Amino acid sequence: DGGITQSPKYLFRKEGQNVTLSCEQNLNHDAMYWYRQDPGQGLRLIYYSQIVNDFQKGDIAEGYSVSREKKESFPLTVTSAQKNPTAFYLCASSISGSEQFFGPGTRLTVL
Amino acid sequence: GNSVTQMEGPVTLSEEAFLTINCTYTATGYPSLFWYVQYPGEGLQLLLKATKADDKGSNKGFEATYRKETTSFHLEKGSVQVSDSAVYFCALTFYNQGGKLIFGQGTELSVKP
C-alpha cells in the first residue's frame, strides 16, 4: 500500500539531547513537509523540500534541521536549541501543485 | 500576510443536526482552499478542496463553497453522525509558492447520540 510512514509514534527525550524523527513515503511525491502541532492550535510549518538535496525554512525553523538525500525520505532532527520541543509532529508529501497527504504523526515529549 | 480564521470550538451537536463551521481567509491573490479532518491521535486527512472561486468541494456528505466576495469557505453537513466527531482544519495554499499550507486553529466537533 502506498502511503506516508512516521516513526516512532511516541518519542521521549531528555533535555539537551538531539532526536531524529523519521518520515518515509512511497507515493513518488516530489515535495515533503514538516509541521508542528500544539494543543488547541493549528499546524505550523517547520521545513519543506520540493526536490532532493534542497529544502527551505518554514515559519518556525529555529532549533530544527532536516535533510533530503533521497526522494522518499525527509528526516527531522529536533536539536537541543529548540526551547520547547514537546509537540505532535506531522510529515506530509505532495505532487507539486496538488494537495498534501499526511502521515500518522510522532508525539515528542521532553522529560 | 496570508491567514485563516475558523470559528472557535468546541462545537457540540446532537446526532442528525445540521453542521456549519465557519472559515474565512486573508490572502493576496486567489489561493486553493482545503478542509482537513483529524481524529484523536492521528494525522490529518483531506476532506475536500476547492481551487477557484465558486467551486464547491464535497465528500462524505460535507460541502464547502469557495466564496471570493466574502473570502470564506464554510464547512457544512446536513446530518452529522457520532463518527464525525473530530477536529476540523481549514487551510489555504498557493501552489506557486511551494505549496505550503496555512492552517486555521482547528474546530473540535463533538456529536452526541
mmCIF file of C-alpha atoms in Angstrom:
data_model
loop_
_atom_site.group_PDB
_atom_site.id
_atom_site.type_symbol
_atom_site.label_atom_id
_atom_site.label_comp_id
_atom_site.label_asym_id
_atom_site.label_seq_id
_atom_site.Cartn_x
_atom_site.Cartn_y
_atom_site.Cartn_z
ATOM 1 C CA ASP A 1 0.000 0.000 0.000
ATOM 2 C CA GLY A 2 1.239 3.479 -0.824
ATOM 3 C CA GLY A 3 1.461 5.982 1.958
ATOM 4 C CA ILE A 4 3.476 8.008 4.403
ATOM 5 C CA THR A 5 5.029 6.431 7.472
ATOM 6 C CA GLN A 6 6.409 8.195 10.507
ATOM 7 C CA SER A 7 8.404 6.627 13.291
ATOM 8 C CA PRO A 8 8.407 6.330 16.141
ATOM 9 C CA LYS A 9 4.811 7.011 17.160
ATOM 10 C CA TYR A 10 5.925 8.193 20.617
ATOM 11 C CA LEU A 11 9.339 9.605 21.478
ATOM 12 C CA PHE A 12 10.743 10.733 24.790
ATOM 13 C CA ARG A 13 13.758 12.971 25.022
ATOM 14 C CA LYS A 14 15.836 14.249 27.865
ATOM 15 C CA GLU A 15 16.697 17.917 27.913
ATOM 16 C CA GLY A 16 19.878 18.644 25.964
ATOM 17 C CA GLN A 17 19.535 15.681 23.620
ATOM 18 C CA ASN A 18 19.051 15.766 19.861
ATOM 19 C CA VAL A 19 16.438 13.408 18.430
ATOM 20 C CA THR A 20 15.571 12.487 14.845
ATOM 21 C CA LEU A 21 12.048 11.816 13.597
ATOM 22 C CA SER A 22 11.656 9.632 10.555
ATOM 23 C CA CYS A 23 9.350 10.302 7.590
ATOM 24 C CA GLU A 24 9.186 7.986 4.580
ATOM 25 C CA GLN A 25 6.824 7.999 1.587
ATOM 26 C CA ASN A 26 6.372 5.587 -1.289
ATOM 27 C CA LEU A 27 3.969 7.771 -3.252
ATOM 28 C CA ASN A 28 6.691 9.104 -5.557
ATOM 29 C CA HIS A 29 5.868 12.620 -4.377
ATOM 30 C CA ASP A 30 8.335 15.406 -5.111
ATOM 31 C CA ALA A 31 7.547 17.668 -2.172
ATOM 32 C CA MET A 32 7.709 16.893 1.539
ATOM 33 C CA TYR A 33 6.826 18.988 4.589
ATOM 34 C CA TRP A 34 7.194 19.013 8.368
ATOM 35 C CA TYR A 35 4.593 20.639 10.614
ATOM 36 C CA ARG A 36 4.344 21.077 14.341
ATOM 37 C CA GLN A 37 1.005 20.898 16.185
ATOM 38 C CA ASP A 38 0.479 22.200 19.711
ATOM 39 C CA PRO A 39 -2.707 21.574 21.732
ATOM 40 C CA GLY A 40 -5.635 23.685 20.568
ATOM 41 C CA GLN A 41 -3.650 25.207 17.733
ATOM 42 C CA GLY A 42 -3.345 24.771 14.032
ATOM 43 C CA LEU A 43 -0.289 23.349 12.349
ATOM 44 C CA ARG A 44 2.818 25.441 11.777
ATOM 45 C CA LEU A 45 5.376 24.767 9.054
ATOM 46 C CA ILE A 46 8.906 23.878 10.163
ATOM 47 C CA TYR A 47 10.700 22.964 6.903
ATOM 48 C CA TYR A 48 9.779 21.874 3.416
ATOM 49 C CA SER A 49 11.530 20.381 0.424
ATOM 50 C CA GLN A 50 10.399 20.480 -3.188
ATOM 51 C CA ILE A 51 13.236 18.406 -4.664
ATOM 52 C CA VAL A 52 16.036 16.141 -3.490
ATOM 53 C CA ASN A 53 19.030 17.899 -1.927
ATOM 54 C CA ASP A 54 17.112 21.134 -1.467
ATOM 55 C CA PHE A 55 14.924 22.439 1.371
ATOM 56 C CA GLN A 56 13.604 25.732 2.751
ATOM 57 C CA LYS A 57 12.813 27.051 6.193
ATOM 58 C CA GLY A 58 9.219 27.427 7.221
ATOM 59 C CA ASP A 59 7.771 29.715 9.851
ATOM 60 C CA ILE A 60 9.334 28.059 12.910
ATOM 61 C CA ALA A 61 12.640 26.507 11.743
ATOM 62 C CA GLU A 62 14.780 27.603 14.697
ATOM 63 C CA GLY A 63 16.059 24.621 16.675
ATOM 64 C CA TYR A 64 15.292 22.122 13.897
ATOM 65 C CA SER A 65 17.265 20.663 10.994
ATOM 66 C CA VAL A 66 16.382 18.449 8.023
ATOM 67 C CA SER A 67 17.967 16.597 5.124
ATOM 68 C CA ARG A 68 16.627 15.355 1.783
ATOM 69 C CA GLU A 69 19.154 12.910 0.397
ATOM 70 C CA LYS A 70 16.509 10.623 -1.105
ATOM 71 C CA LYS A 71 13.151 11.403 -2.678
ATOM 72 C CA GLU A 72 11.412 9.007 -0.303
ATOM 73 C CA SER A 73 12.850 10.308 2.967
ATOM 74 C CA PHE A 74 12.761 13.603 4.862
ATOM 75 C CA PRO A 75 14.020 13.166 8.448
ATOM 76 C CA LEU A 76 13.638 15.943 11.010
ATOM 77 C CA THR A 77 16.150 16.493 13.801
ATOM 78 C CA VAL A 78 14.991 18.341 16.892
ATOM 79 C CA THR A 79 18.100 19.848 18.405
ATOM 80 C CA SER A 80 18.847 20.924 21.960
ATOM 81 C CA ALA A 81 18.473 24.517 20.730
ATOM 82 C CA GLN A 82 14.714 24.050 20.413
ATOM 83 C CA LYS A 83 13.396 25.596 23.612
ATOM 84 C CA ASN A 84 10.011 23.913 23.794
ATOM 85 C CA PRO A 85 10.042 20.760 21.663
ATOM 86 C CA THR A 86 7.152 18.891 23.272
ATOM 87 C CA ALA A 87 4.539 18.679 20.500
ATOM 88 C CA PHE A 88 2.915 16.486 17.859
ATOM 89 C CA TYR A 89 4.960 16.419 14.647
ATOM 90 C CA LEU A 90 3.339 15.716 11.297
ATOM 91 C CA CYS A 91 5.013 14.956 7.999
ATOM 92 C CA ALA A 92 3.261 15.458 4.672
ATOM 93 C CA SER A 93 4.019 14.975 0.994
ATOM 94 C CA SER A 94 2.538 16.039 -2.316
ATOM 95 C CA ILE A 95 2.959 16.060 -6.037
ATOM 96 C CA SER A 96 3.912 19.615 -6.904
ATOM 97 C CA GLY A 97 0.775 21.623 -7.472
ATOM 98 C CA SER A 98 -1.524 19.203 -5.702
ATOM 99 C CA GLU A 99 -2.882 18.556 -2.230
ATOM 100 C CA GLN A 100 -0.785 17.274 0.666
ATOM 101 C CA PHE A 101 -1.143 13.864 2.277
ATOM 102 C CA PHE A 102 -0.208 13.443 5.914
ATOM 103 C CA GLY A 103 1.488 10.722 7.930
ATOM 104 C CA PRO A 104 0.167 9.474 11.293
ATOM 105 C CA GLY A 105 2.439 11.745 13.354
ATOM 106 C CA THR A 106 5.063 11.436 16.088
ATOM 107 C CA ARG A 107 4.361 12.676 19.596
ATOM 108 C CA LEU A 108 7.562 14.023 21.180
ATOM 109 C CA THR A 109 7.768 14.587 24.918
ATOM 110 C CA VAL A 110 10.696 16.182 26.698
ATOM 111 C CA LEU A 111 11.285 14.723 30.148
ATOM 112 C CA GLY B 1 0.366 38.132 5.391
ATOM 113 C CA ASN B 2 -1.869 35.229 4.498
ATOM 114 C CA SER B 3 -4.005 33.771 7.283
ATOM 115 C CA VAL B 4 -7.027 31.597 8.050
ATOM 116 C CA THR B 5 -9.570 32.140 10.814
ATOM 117 C CA GLN B 6 -12.019 29.482 11.999
ATOM 118 C CA MET B 7 -14.883 29.645 14.411
ATOM 119 C CA GLU B 8 -13.861 28.609 17.891
ATOM 120 C CA GLY B 9 -14.827 25.291 19.337
ATOM 121 C CA PRO B 10 -15.713 23.033 20.784
ATOM 122 C CA VAL B 11 -18.932 22.602 18.862
ATOM 123 C CA THR B 12 -21.348 20.103 20.395
ATOM 124 C CA LEU B 13 -24.282 18.779 18.363
ATOM 125 C CA SER B 14 -26.828 16.021 18.611
ATOM 126 C CA GLU B 15 -26.821 13.275 16.002
ATOM 127 C CA GLU B 16 -28.627 14.277 12.765
ATOM 128 C CA ALA B 17 -28.216 18.006 13.471
ATOM 129 C CA PHE B 18 -27.042 20.457 10.803
ATOM 130 C CA LEU B 19 -23.390 21.466 10.963
ATOM 131 C CA THR B 20 -21.712 24.700 9.948
ATOM 132 C CA ILE B 21 -18.088 25.515 10.736
ATOM 133 C CA ASN B 22 -17.117 28.984 9.591
ATOM 134 C CA CYS B 23 -13.808 29.682 7.880
ATOM 135 C CA THR B 24 -12.585 32.975 6.474
ATOM 136 C CA TYR B 25 -9.239 33.783 4.964
ATOM 137 C CA THR B 26 -6.982 36.723 4.247
ATOM 138 C CA ALA B 27 -4.737 36.380 1.223
ATOM 139 C CA THR B 28 -3.142 38.338 -1.565
ATOM 140 C CA GLY B 29 -4.439 36.657 -4.658
ATOM 141 C CA TYR B 30 -6.607 33.563 -5.068
ATOM 142 C CA PRO B 31 -5.445 30.586 -3.049
ATOM 143 C CA SER B 32 -6.619 26.993 -3.156
ATOM 144 C CA LEU B 33 -8.708 26.098 -0.098
ATOM 145 C CA PHE B 34 -8.983 22.885 1.891
ATOM 146 C CA TRP B 35 -10.744 21.233 4.780
ATOM 147 C CA TYR B 36 -8.803 18.570 6.656
ATOM 148 C CA VAL B 37 -10.107 16.330 9.458
ATOM 149 C CA GLN B 38 -8.108 14.913 12.356
ATOM 150 C CA TYR B 39 -9.336 12.026 14.510
ATOM 151 C CA PRO B 40 -7.820 11.657 18.002
ATOM 152 C CA GLY B 41 -4.150 10.700 17.949
ATOM 153 C CA GLU B 42 -3.972 10.574 14.159
ATOM 154 C CA GLY B 43 -2.648 12.621 11.272
ATOM 155 C CA LEU B 44 -4.761 14.811 9.027
ATOM 156 C CA GLN B 45 -6.976 13.508 6.242
ATOM 157 C CA LEU B 46 -8.045 15.638 3.315
ATOM 158 C CA LEU B 47 -11.826 16.062 3.479
ATOM 159 C CA LEU B 48 -12.454 18.338 0.493
ATOM 160 C CA LYS B 49 -10.913 21.093 -1.572
ATOM 161 C CA ALA B 50 -11.685 23.939 -3.983
ATOM 162 C CA THR B 51 -9.204 25.594 -6.287
ATOM 163 C CA LYS B 52 -11.081 28.592 -7.681
ATOM 164 C CA ALA B 53 -13.930 30.937 -6.896
ATOM 165 C CA ASP B 54 -17.435 29.403 -6.818
ATOM 166 C CA ASP B 55 -16.034 25.858 -6.780
ATOM 167 C CA LYS B 56 -17.862 23.536 -4.406
ATOM 168 C CA GLY B 57 -15.890 20.784 -2.748
ATOM 169 C CA SER B 58 -17.808 17.802 -1.402
ATOM 170 C CA ASN B 59 -17.064 14.469 0.245
ATOM 171 C CA LYS B 60 -18.841 12.108 2.670
ATOM 172 C CA GLY B 61 -21.833 14.471 2.935
ATOM 173 C CA PHE B 62 -19.678 17.503 3.736
ATOM 174 C CA GLU B 63 -19.670 20.534 1.439
ATOM 175 C CA ALA B 64 -17.885 23.872 1.209
ATOM 176 C CA THR B 65 -18.095 26.610 -1.430
ATOM 177 C CA TYR B 66 -15.232 28.948 -2.284
ATOM 178 C CA ARG B 67 -16.697 32.472 -1.912
ATOM 179 C CA LYS B 68 -14.305 35.083 -3.234
ATOM 180 C CA GLU B 69 -16.560 38.035 -2.397
ATOM 181 C CA THR B 70 -16.695 37.121 1.304
ATOM 182 C CA THR B 71 -13.283 35.342 1.394
ATOM 183 C CA SER B 72 -14.972 32.378 3.027
ATOM 184 C CA PHE B 73 -15.021 28.582 2.792
ATOM 185 C CA HIS B 74 -17.581 27.432 5.364
ATOM 186 C CA LEU B 75 -17.959 23.702 6.002
ATOM 187 C CA GLU B 76 -21.491 22.258 6.113
ATOM 188 C CA LYS B 77 -23.150 18.899 6.597
ATOM 189 C CA GLY B 78 -26.865 18.288 6.640
ATOM 190 C CA SER B 79 -26.960 15.495 9.218
ATOM 191 C CA VAL B 80 -23.994 14.723 11.433
ATOM 192 C CA GLN B 81 -23.177 11.337 12.928
ATOM 193 C CA VAL B 82 -21.303 10.373 16.078
ATOM 194 C CA SER B 83 -18.469 9.176 13.835
ATOM 195 C CA ASP B 84 -17.991 12.772 12.578
ATOM 196 C CA SER B 85 -16.589 13.759 15.983
ATOM 197 C CA ALA B 86 -13.096 15.083 15.229
ATOM 198 C CA VAL B 87 -11.104 18.289 14.807
ATOM 199 C CA TYR B 88 -11.613 20.113 11.513
ATOM 200 C CA PHE B 89 -8.977 22.376 9.981
ATOM 201 C CA CYS B 90 -9.436 24.938 7.237
ATOM 202 C CA ALA B 91 -6.316 25.723 5.215
ATOM 203 C CA LEU B 92 -5.079 27.603 2.177
ATOM 204 C CA THR B 93 -2.138 27.334 -0.167
ATOM 205 C CA PHE B 94 -0.583 28.975 -3.173
ATOM 206 C CA TYR B 95 0.919 26.295 -5.386
ATOM 207 C CA ASN B 96 3.356 28.752 -6.958
ATOM 208 C CA GLN B 97 4.809 29.451 -3.510
ATOM 209 C CA GLY B 98 5.931 25.934 -2.664
ATOM 210 C CA GLY B 99 2.510 24.574 -1.794
ATOM 211 C CA LYS B 100 2.908 25.420 1.900
ATOM 212 C CA LEU B 101 -0.336 25.068 3.830
ATOM 213 C CA ILE B 102 -1.507 27.836 6.149
ATOM 214 C CA PHE B 103 -3.939 26.474 8.717
ATOM 215 C CA GLY B 104 -6.667 27.839 10.890
ATOM 216 C CA GLN B 105 -6.543 26.894 14.559
ATOM 217 C CA GLY B 106 -8.958 23.990 14.172
ATOM 218 C CA THR B 107 -12.514 23.452 15.392
ATOM 219 C CA GLU B 108 -13.342 20.491 17.604
ATOM 220 C CA LEU B 109 -16.685 18.853 16.843
ATOM 221 C CA SER B 110 -18.393 16.538 19.297
ATOM 222 C CA VAL B 111 -21.556 14.723 18.192
ATOM 223 C CA LYS B 112 -23.716 13.133 20.900
ATOM 224 C CA PRO B 113 -26.099 10.214 20.281
#
